[in-house]
PDB file of C-alpha atoms in Angstrom:
ATOM      1  CA  MET A  14      14.720   0.233  -1.534  1.00  0.00           C
ATOM      2  CA  ALA A  15      14.135   0.642  -5.266  1.00  0.00           C
ATOM      3  CA  GLY A  16      10.476   0.904  -6.159  1.00  0.00           C
ATOM      4  CA  HIS A  17       9.544   1.836  -2.601  1.00  0.00           C
ATOM      5  CA  SER A  18       7.650   5.009  -3.444  1.00  0.00           C
ATOM      6  CA  LYS A  19       6.023   3.426  -6.512  1.00  0.00           C
ATOM      7  CA  TRP A  20       4.690   0.619  -4.326  1.00  0.00           C
ATOM      8  CA  HIS A  21       3.274   3.174  -1.915  1.00  0.00           C
ATOM      9  CA  ASN A  22       1.791   5.277  -4.702  1.00  0.00           C
ATOM     10  CA  ILE A  23      -0.333   2.253  -5.585  1.00  0.00           C
ATOM     11  CA  LYS A  24      -1.283   1.813  -1.924  1.00  0.00           C
ATOM     12  CA  ARG A  25      -1.972   5.508  -1.357  1.00  0.00           C
ATOM     13  CA  ARG A  26      -4.368   5.791  -4.320  1.00  0.00           C
ATOM     14  CA  LYS A  27      -6.504   3.085  -2.734  1.00  0.00           C
ATOM     15  CA  GLU A  28      -6.094   4.242   0.840  1.00  0.00           C
ATOM     16  CA  SER A  29      -7.239   7.765   0.001  1.00  0.00           C
ATOM     17  CA  GLN A  30     -10.608   6.188  -0.765  1.00  0.00           C
ATOM     18  CA  ASP A  31     -10.576   3.699   2.124  1.00  0.00           C
ATOM     19  CA  ALA A  32     -10.000   6.466   4.656  1.00  0.00           C
ATOM     20  CA  LYS A  33     -13.459   7.815   3.799  1.00  0.00           C
ATOM     21  CA  ARG A  34     -15.154   4.526   4.565  1.00  0.00           C
ATOM     22  CA  ALA A  35     -16.449   3.377   7.917  1.00  0.00           C
ATOM     23  CA  LYS A  36     -14.893  -0.034   7.347  1.00  0.00           C
ATOM     24  CA  ILE A  37     -11.459   1.290   8.303  1.00  0.00           C
ATOM     25  CA  PHE A  38     -12.895   1.646  11.818  1.00  0.00           C
ATOM     26  CA  THR A  39     -13.884  -2.021  11.775  1.00  0.00           C
ATOM     27  CA  LYS A  40     -10.465  -3.189  10.655  1.00  0.00           C
ATOM     28  CA  LEU A  41      -8.562  -1.163  13.228  1.00  0.00           C
ATOM     29  CA  SER A  42     -10.978  -2.074  16.012  1.00  0.00           C
ATOM     30  CA  LYS A  43     -10.306  -5.740  15.239  1.00  0.00           C
ATOM     31  CA  GLU A  44      -6.564  -5.127  15.370  1.00  0.00           C
ATOM     32  CA  ILE A  45      -6.817  -3.324  18.705  1.00  0.00           C
ATOM     33  CA  PHE A  46      -9.011  -6.134  20.060  1.00  0.00           C
ATOM     34  CA  ALA A  47      -6.585  -8.849  18.921  1.00  0.00           C
ATOM     35  CA  ALA A  48      -3.587  -6.918  20.249  1.00  0.00           C
ATOM     36  CA  VAL A  49      -5.147  -6.598  23.712  1.00  0.00           C
ATOM     37  CA  ARG A  50      -6.095 -10.274  23.743  1.00  0.00           C
ATOM     38  CA  GLU A  51      -2.544 -11.219  22.796  1.00  0.00           C
ATOM     39  CA  GLY A  52      -0.496  -8.952  25.033  1.00  0.00           C
ATOM     40  CA  GLY A  53      -2.706  -7.059  27.482  1.00  0.00           C
ATOM     41  CA  ASP A  54      -4.136  -3.564  27.582  1.00  0.00           C
ATOM     42  CA  ASP A  55      -0.975  -1.614  28.439  1.00  0.00           C
ATOM     43  CA  PRO A  56       0.526  -0.045  25.289  1.00  0.00           C
ATOM     44  CA  ASN A  57       3.777   0.593  27.169  1.00  0.00           C
ATOM     45  CA  THR A  58       4.456  -3.128  27.278  1.00  0.00           C
ATOM     46  CA  ASN A  59       2.442  -4.244  24.236  1.00  0.00           C
ATOM     47  CA  LEU A  60       4.133  -3.145  20.999  1.00  0.00           C
ATOM     48  CA  ARG A  61       1.359  -4.520  18.813  1.00  0.00           C
ATOM     49  CA  LEU A  62      -1.247  -2.520  20.711  1.00  0.00           C
ATOM     50  CA  ARG A  63       0.928   0.585  20.629  1.00  0.00           C
ATOM     51  CA  MET A  64       1.160   0.415  16.835  1.00  0.00           C
ATOM     52  CA  ALA A  65      -2.568  -0.318  16.494  1.00  0.00           C
ATOM     53  CA  LEU A  66      -3.391   2.747  18.578  1.00  0.00           C
ATOM     54  CA  THR A  67      -1.051   4.871  16.454  1.00  0.00           C
ATOM     55  CA  LYS A  68      -2.880   3.744  13.310  1.00  0.00           C
ATOM     56  CA  ALA A  69      -6.283   4.354  14.882  1.00  0.00           C
ATOM     57  CA  ARG A  70      -5.404   7.892  15.901  1.00  0.00           C
ATOM     58  CA  ALA A  71      -3.941   8.612  12.469  1.00  0.00           C
ATOM     59  CA  GLU A  72      -7.318   7.628  11.013  1.00  0.00           C
ATOM     60  CA  ASN A  73      -9.097   9.917  13.508  1.00  0.00           C
ATOM     61  CA  ILE A  74     -10.976   7.123  15.244  1.00  0.00           C
ATOM     62  CA  PRO A  75     -12.672   8.708  18.298  1.00  0.00           C
ATOM     63  CA  SER A  76     -11.003   8.038  21.640  1.00  0.00           C
ATOM     64  CA  ASP A  77     -14.285   6.724  23.049  1.00  0.00           C
ATOM     65  CA  ASN A  78     -14.401   4.037  20.351  1.00  0.00           C
ATOM     66  CA  ILE A  79     -10.827   3.018  21.110  1.00  0.00           C
ATOM     67  CA  GLU A  80     -11.450   2.866  24.857  1.00  0.00           C
ATOM     68  CA  ARG A  81     -14.594   0.745  24.403  1.00  0.00           C
ATOM     69  CA  THR A  82     -12.706  -1.721  22.214  1.00  0.00           C
ATOM     70  CA  VAL A  83      -9.843  -2.010  24.722  1.00  0.00           C
ATOM     71  CA  LYS A  84     -12.273  -2.557  27.619  1.00  0.00           C
ATOM     72  CA  LYS A  85     -14.248  -5.133  25.661  1.00  0.00           C
ATOM     73  CA  ALA A  86     -11.098  -7.061  24.774  1.00  0.00           C
ATOM     74  CA  SER A  87      -9.942  -6.918  28.397  1.00  0.00           C
ATOM     75  CA  GLY A  88     -13.273  -8.267  29.648  1.00  0.00           C
ATOM     76  CA  GLU A  89     -14.365 -11.673  30.755  1.00  0.00           C
ATOM     77  CA  ALA A  90     -13.943 -14.834  28.709  1.00  0.00           C
ATOM     78  CA  GLY A  91     -16.670 -15.491  26.200  1.00  0.00           C
ATOM     79  CA  ALA A  92     -16.164 -12.423  24.061  1.00  0.00           C
ATOM     80  CA  VAL A  93     -15.466 -12.937  20.371  1.00  0.00           C
ATOM     81  CA  ASN A  94     -12.013 -14.220  19.449  1.00  0.00           C
ATOM     82  CA  TYR A  95     -10.343 -13.597  16.121  1.00  0.00           C
ATOM     83  CA  ASP A  96      -8.145 -16.091  14.313  1.00  0.00           C
ATOM     84  CA  GLU A  97      -5.112 -14.642  12.564  1.00  0.00           C
ATOM     85  CA  ILE A  98      -4.587 -16.150   9.132  1.00  0.00           C
ATOM     86  CA  THR A  99      -2.065 -15.470   6.382  1.00  0.00           C
ATOM     87  CA  TYR A 100      -2.891 -16.334   2.771  1.00  0.00           C
ATOM     88  CA  GLU A 101      -0.248 -16.506   0.054  1.00  0.00           C
ATOM     89  CA  GLY A 102      -0.602 -16.608  -3.681  1.00  0.00           C
ATOM     90  CA  TYR A 103       0.015 -15.043  -7.053  1.00  0.00           C
ATOM     91  CA  GLY A 104      -1.833 -12.258  -8.772  1.00  0.00           C
ATOM     92  CA  PRO A 105      -2.277 -11.832 -12.521  1.00  0.00           C
ATOM     93  CA  GLY A 106       1.071 -11.754 -14.276  1.00  0.00           C
ATOM     94  CA  GLY A 107       2.769 -13.668 -11.454  1.00  0.00           C
ATOM     95  CA  ALA A 108       3.020 -10.908  -8.840  1.00  0.00           C
ATOM     96  CA  ALA A 109       3.477 -12.245  -5.302  1.00  0.00           C
ATOM     97  CA  VAL A 110       0.703 -11.465  -2.800  1.00  0.00           C
ATOM     98  CA  MET A 111       0.369 -11.979   0.945  1.00  0.00           C
ATOM     99  CA  VAL A 112      -2.896 -11.339   2.794  1.00  0.00           C
ATOM    100  CA  LYS A 113      -3.171 -10.938   6.562  1.00  0.00           C
ATOM    101  CA  ALA A 114      -6.641 -11.475   8.019  1.00  0.00           C
ATOM    102  CA  LEU A 115      -8.409 -11.418  11.392  1.00  0.00           C
ATOM    103  CA  THR A 116     -11.632 -13.382  11.390  1.00  0.00           C
ATOM    104  CA  GLU A 117     -14.175 -15.134  13.576  1.00  0.00           C
ATOM    105  CA  ASN A 118     -15.231 -17.289  10.606  1.00  0.00           C
ATOM    106  CA  LYS A 119     -12.278 -18.912   8.828  1.00  0.00           C
ATOM    107  CA  ASN A 120     -14.386 -20.669   6.210  1.00  0.00           C
ATOM    108  CA  ARG A 121     -16.070 -17.440   5.131  1.00  0.00           C
ATOM    109  CA  THR A 122     -12.813 -15.523   4.927  1.00  0.00           C
ATOM    110  CA  ALA A 123     -11.010 -18.269   3.006  1.00  0.00           C
ATOM    111  CA  ALA A 124     -13.834 -18.396   0.463  1.00  0.00           C
ATOM    112  CA  ASP A 125     -13.866 -14.615   0.062  1.00  0.00           C
ATOM    113  CA  VAL A 126     -10.096 -14.389  -0.387  1.00  0.00           C
ATOM    114  CA  ARG A 127     -10.041 -17.274  -2.855  1.00  0.00           C
ATOM    115  CA  HIS A 128     -12.823 -15.603  -4.859  1.00  0.00           C
ATOM    116  CA  ALA A 129     -10.945 -12.283  -5.012  1.00  0.00           C
ATOM    117  CA  PHE A 130      -7.882 -14.081  -6.386  1.00  0.00           C
ATOM    118  CA  SER A 131      -9.657 -16.276  -8.926  1.00  0.00           C
ATOM    119  CA  LYS A 132     -12.015 -13.559 -10.215  1.00  0.00           C
ATOM    120  CA  ASN A 133      -9.063 -11.359 -11.145  1.00  0.00           C
ATOM    121  CA  GLY A 134      -6.739 -13.905 -12.694  1.00  0.00           C
ATOM    122  CA  GLY A 135      -4.778 -14.862  -9.595  1.00  0.00           C
ATOM    123  CA  ASN A 136      -4.556 -18.039  -7.555  1.00  0.00           C
ATOM    124  CA  LEU A 137      -3.965 -18.942  -3.926  1.00  0.00           C
ATOM    125  CA  GLY A 138      -0.943 -21.062  -3.143  1.00  0.00           C
ATOM    126  CA  GLU A 139       0.390 -23.149  -0.298  1.00  0.00           C
ATOM    127  CA  ASN A 140       1.854 -21.594   2.851  1.00  0.00           C
ATOM    128  CA  GLY A 141       5.400 -20.512   2.098  1.00  0.00           C
ATOM    129  CA  CYS A 142       4.970 -20.180  -1.654  1.00  0.00           C
ATOM    130  CA  VAL A 143       5.772 -16.445  -1.653  1.00  0.00           C
ATOM    131  CA  SER A 144       6.626 -15.508   1.951  1.00  0.00           C
ATOM    132  CA  PHE A 145      10.340 -16.017   1.253  1.00  0.00           C
ATOM    133  CA  MET A 146      10.130 -13.013  -1.103  1.00  0.00           C
ATOM    134  CA  PHE A 147       9.223 -10.641   1.760  1.00  0.00           C
ATOM    135  CA  ASN A 148      11.041  -9.324   4.809  1.00  0.00           C
ATOM    136  CA  ARG A 149       9.695  -7.572   7.897  1.00  0.00           C
ATOM    137  CA  LYS A 150      10.654  -3.911   7.940  1.00  0.00           C
ATOM    138  CA  GLY A 151       9.759  -0.885  10.006  1.00  0.00           C
ATOM    139  CA  GLN A 152       8.101   1.838   7.973  1.00  0.00           C
ATOM    140  CA  LEU A 153       7.608   5.515   8.759  1.00  0.00           C
ATOM    141  CA  ILE A 154       5.819   7.833   6.337  1.00  0.00           C
ATOM    142  CA  ALA A 155       5.696  11.619   6.740  1.00  0.00           C
ATOM    143  CA  ASP A 156       4.010  14.288   4.645  1.00  0.00           C
ATOM    144  CA  ARG A 157       6.314  16.473   2.585  1.00  0.00           C
ATOM    145  CA  THR A 158       5.806  20.026   3.831  1.00  0.00           C
ATOM    146  CA  ASP A 159       7.588  23.344   3.386  1.00  0.00           C
ATOM    147  CA  GLU A 160       8.700  23.171   7.010  1.00  0.00           C
ATOM    148  CA  ILE A 161      10.772  20.018   6.478  1.00  0.00           C
ATOM    149  CA  ASP A 162      14.212  20.269   4.939  1.00  0.00           C
ATOM    150  CA  GLU A 163      14.715  16.985   3.093  1.00  0.00           C
ATOM    151  CA  GLU A 164      18.478  16.743   3.528  1.00  0.00           C
ATOM    152  CA  GLU A 165      18.278  17.535   7.228  1.00  0.00           C
ATOM    153  CA  PHE A 166      15.452  15.035   7.716  1.00  0.00           C
ATOM    154  CA  MET A 167      17.417  12.328   5.898  1.00  0.00           C
ATOM    155  CA  LEU A 168      20.537  12.911   7.987  1.00  0.00           C
ATOM    156  CA  GLU A 169      18.551  12.850  11.226  1.00  0.00           C
ATOM    157  CA  ALA A 170      16.778   9.648  10.169  1.00  0.00           C
ATOM    158  CA  ILE A 171      20.054   7.901   9.344  1.00  0.00           C
ATOM    159  CA  GLU A 172      21.624   9.155  12.578  1.00  0.00           C
ATOM    160  CA  ALA A 173      18.621   7.731  14.468  1.00  0.00           C
ATOM    161  CA  GLY A 174      19.320   4.315  12.937  1.00  0.00           C
ATOM    162  CA  ALA A 175      17.184   4.197   9.786  1.00  0.00           C
ATOM    163  CA  GLU A 176      18.274   1.760   7.086  1.00  0.00           C
ATOM    164  CA  ASP A 177      17.088   3.868   4.176  1.00  0.00           C
ATOM    165  CA  PHE A 178      15.323   7.081   3.233  1.00  0.00           C
ATOM    166  CA  GLU A 179      13.358   7.895   0.100  1.00  0.00           C
ATOM    167  CA  SER A 180      11.006  10.627  -1.027  1.00  0.00           C
ATOM    168  CA  ASP A 181       8.599  11.629  -3.756  1.00  0.00           C
ATOM    169  CA  ASP A 182       6.622  14.804  -4.391  1.00  0.00           C
ATOM    170  CA  GLN A 183       4.141  14.014  -1.600  1.00  0.00           C
ATOM    171  CA  SER A 184       5.873  12.045   1.136  1.00  0.00           C
ATOM    172  CA  PHE A 185       9.045  10.907   2.873  1.00  0.00           C
ATOM    173  CA  TYR A 186       9.588   7.172   3.426  1.00  0.00           C
ATOM    174  CA  ILE A 187      11.879   5.812   6.119  1.00  0.00           C
ATOM    175  CA  GLN A 188      12.758   2.142   6.410  1.00  0.00           C
ATOM    176  CA  THR A 189      14.151   0.555   9.561  1.00  0.00           C
ATOM    177  CA  ASP A 190      15.143  -2.796  10.949  1.00  0.00           C
ATOM    178  CA  PRO A 191      12.105  -4.063  12.911  1.00  0.00           C
ATOM    179  CA  ASP A 192      14.171  -4.227  16.094  1.00  0.00           C
ATOM    180  CA  ASN A 193      15.152  -0.551  15.780  1.00  0.00           C
ATOM    181  CA  PHE A 194      11.738   0.686  14.650  1.00  0.00           C
ATOM    182  CA  GLU A 195      10.531   2.004  18.015  1.00  0.00           C
ATOM    183  CA  GLN A 196      13.800   3.794  18.784  1.00  0.00           C
ATOM    184  CA  VAL A 197      14.004   5.467  15.368  1.00  0.00           C
ATOM    185  CA  LYS A 198      10.390   6.614  15.654  1.00  0.00           C
ATOM    186  CA  LYS A 199      10.930   7.919  19.172  1.00  0.00           C
ATOM    187  CA  ASP A 200      14.118   9.803  18.251  1.00  0.00           C
ATOM    188  CA  LEU A 201      12.540  11.477  15.224  1.00  0.00           C
ATOM    189  CA  GLU A 202       9.356  12.375  17.085  1.00  0.00           C
ATOM    190  CA  SER A 203      11.524  13.995  19.772  1.00  0.00           C
ATOM    191  CA  ASN A 204      12.793  16.244  16.950  1.00  0.00           C
ATOM    192  CA  ASN A 205       9.172  17.246  16.204  1.00  0.00           C
ATOM    193  CA  TYR A 206       8.615  15.076  13.125  1.00  0.00           C
ATOM    194  CA  GLU A 207       5.116  13.656  12.767  1.00  0.00           C
ATOM    195  CA  PHE A 208       4.220  10.504  10.857  1.00  0.00           C
ATOM    196  CA  LEU A 209       1.164   9.581   8.827  1.00  0.00           C
ATOM    197  CA  LYS A 210       2.015   5.917   9.220  1.00  0.00           C
ATOM    198  CA  ALA A 211       4.288   4.052  11.589  1.00  0.00           C
ATOM    199  CA  GLU A 212       4.152   0.285  11.374  1.00  0.00           C
ATOM    200  CA  ILE A 213       5.929  -2.995  10.765  1.00  0.00           C
ATOM    201  CA  ILE A 214       5.220  -4.243   7.246  1.00  0.00           C
ATOM    202  CA  LEU A 215       6.209  -7.030   4.899  1.00  0.00           C
ATOM    203  CA  PHE A 216       8.384  -5.516   2.207  1.00  0.00           C
ATOM    204  CA  PRO A 217       9.248  -7.365  -1.038  1.00  0.00           C
ATOM    205  CA  ASP A 218      12.856  -8.146  -1.937  1.00  0.00           C
ATOM    206  CA  THR A 219      12.148  -7.647  -5.642  1.00  0.00           C
ATOM    207  CA  ASN A 220       9.298  -6.174  -7.659  1.00  0.00           C
ATOM    208  CA  THR A 221       7.258  -7.560 -10.552  1.00  0.00           C
ATOM    209  CA  THR A 222       6.360  -4.970 -13.184  1.00  0.00           C
ATOM    210  CA  LEU A 223       2.921  -5.441 -14.701  1.00  0.00           C
ATOM    211  CA  LYS A 224       1.375  -3.732 -17.700  1.00  0.00           C
ATOM    212  CA  ASP A 225      -1.996  -3.252 -19.343  1.00  0.00           C
ATOM    213  CA  GLU A 226      -4.569  -5.925 -18.480  1.00  0.00           C
ATOM    214  CA  HIS A 227      -2.417  -7.597 -15.846  1.00  0.00           C
ATOM    215  CA  ALA A 228      -1.849  -4.298 -14.036  1.00  0.00           C
ATOM    216  CA  GLU A 229      -5.541  -3.414 -14.125  1.00  0.00           C
ATOM    217  CA  LYS A 230      -6.599  -6.832 -12.841  1.00  0.00           C
ATOM    218  CA  MET A 231      -3.997  -6.642 -10.087  1.00  0.00           C
ATOM    219  CA  ILE A 232      -5.373  -3.302  -8.916  1.00  0.00           C
ATOM    220  CA  LYS A 233      -8.898  -4.736  -8.908  1.00  0.00           C
ATOM    221  CA  MET A 234      -7.740  -7.769  -6.928  1.00  0.00           C
ATOM    222  CA  ILE A 235      -6.050  -5.585  -4.317  1.00  0.00           C
ATOM    223  CA  ASP A 236      -9.203  -3.460  -4.106  1.00  0.00           C
ATOM    224  CA  ALA A 237     -11.392  -6.533  -3.602  1.00  0.00           C
ATOM    225  CA  LEU A 238      -9.138  -7.893  -0.870  1.00  0.00           C
ATOM    226  CA  GLU A 239      -8.809  -4.593   0.974  1.00  0.00           C
ATOM    227  CA  ASP A 240     -12.572  -4.047   0.814  1.00  0.00           C
ATOM    228  CA  ASN A 241     -13.064  -7.232   2.857  1.00  0.00           C
ATOM    229  CA  ASP A 242     -13.629  -6.410   6.536  1.00  0.00           C
ATOM    230  CA  ASP A 243     -11.676  -9.499   7.608  1.00  0.00           C
ATOM    231  CA  VAL A 244      -8.543  -8.492   5.668  1.00  0.00           C
ATOM    232  CA  GLN A 245      -6.159  -6.352   7.687  1.00  0.00           C
ATOM    233  CA  SER A 246      -3.266  -5.971   5.248  1.00  0.00           C
ATOM    234  CA  VAL A 247      -2.381  -6.843   1.666  1.00  0.00           C
ATOM    235  CA  TYR A 248       1.303  -7.009   0.715  1.00  0.00           C
ATOM    236  CA  HIS A 249       2.553  -7.498  -2.814  1.00  0.00           C
ATOM    237  CA  ASN A 250       5.535  -6.953  -5.104  1.00  0.00           C
ATOM    238  CA  PHE A 251       3.539  -5.409  -7.946  1.00  0.00           C
ATOM    239  CA  GLU A 252       4.707  -2.178  -9.505  1.00  0.00           C
ATOM    240  CA  ALA A 253       3.779  -0.183 -12.596  1.00  0.00           C
ATOM    241  CA  ASP A 254       5.110   3.045 -14.053  1.00  0.00           C
ATOM    242  CA  GLU A 255       3.179   6.278 -13.628  1.00  0.00           C
ATOM    243  CA  GLU A 256       2.009   6.294 -17.241  1.00  0.00           C
ATOM    244  CA  GLN A 257       0.550   2.835 -16.772  1.00  0.00           C
ATOM    245  CA  LEU A 258      -1.153   3.784 -13.509  1.00  0.00           C
ATOM    246  CA  SER A 259      -2.649   6.904 -15.062  1.00  0.00           C
ATOM    247  CA  ARG A 260      -4.511   4.745 -17.576  1.00  0.00           C
ATOM    248  CA  ILE A 261      -6.115   2.597 -14.887  1.00  0.00           C
ATOM    249  CA  SER A 262      -9.488   3.577 -13.468  1.00  0.00           C
ATOM    250  CA  TYR A 263      -9.619   3.378  -9.665  1.00  0.00           C
TER     251      TYR A 263
END
């Protein structure tokens, strides 16, 4: 799990800005819509919907908005349908990048993603060119607070079935096997732990350390991709040390 918190530090710096933007509502509404279309409107039997609703509530999306999206997706045929597309490629300096998108216009999204790569020194590749570098993992992130004893939390997480536990000065990170994700989350929540994020992600096997211009261009590329309403998630194996990150303007 080496580099786990560094990877999330990069993500968190961007997400702290994204959370203030209305576009996060659009992205999560699309995910809820697609989840309902795929597996129905009952979160008890639809894991994808259950996770989408958890994300939406964590971002304080109003319940009325969520309910309208679920009803719309459950409605009659003829409503908009989203295609799920995964793009793979390399960022500046050779970092591996995977982009998950939901779109009603594949040509537009492909052009936008390709532009974000090329403008910042990266390039799209063929399907499979970097996916072998990533594995699906369950991820739980909790705020570090005075009420949480780190050692006790770690022991309870491991006892619940977590694969690994890591922390930094702001957060606790728990990694699980995807098949055990729901049970670990449930067990820890029953012990009154609350999570900022609870999701299945693609986690890199190894990291690529970038410096100077490559690191700055990589940050800009991630920003450009995440700013696209069609892009749901951006996964990468880029890391940089704190000194390097402090010199980059976000």
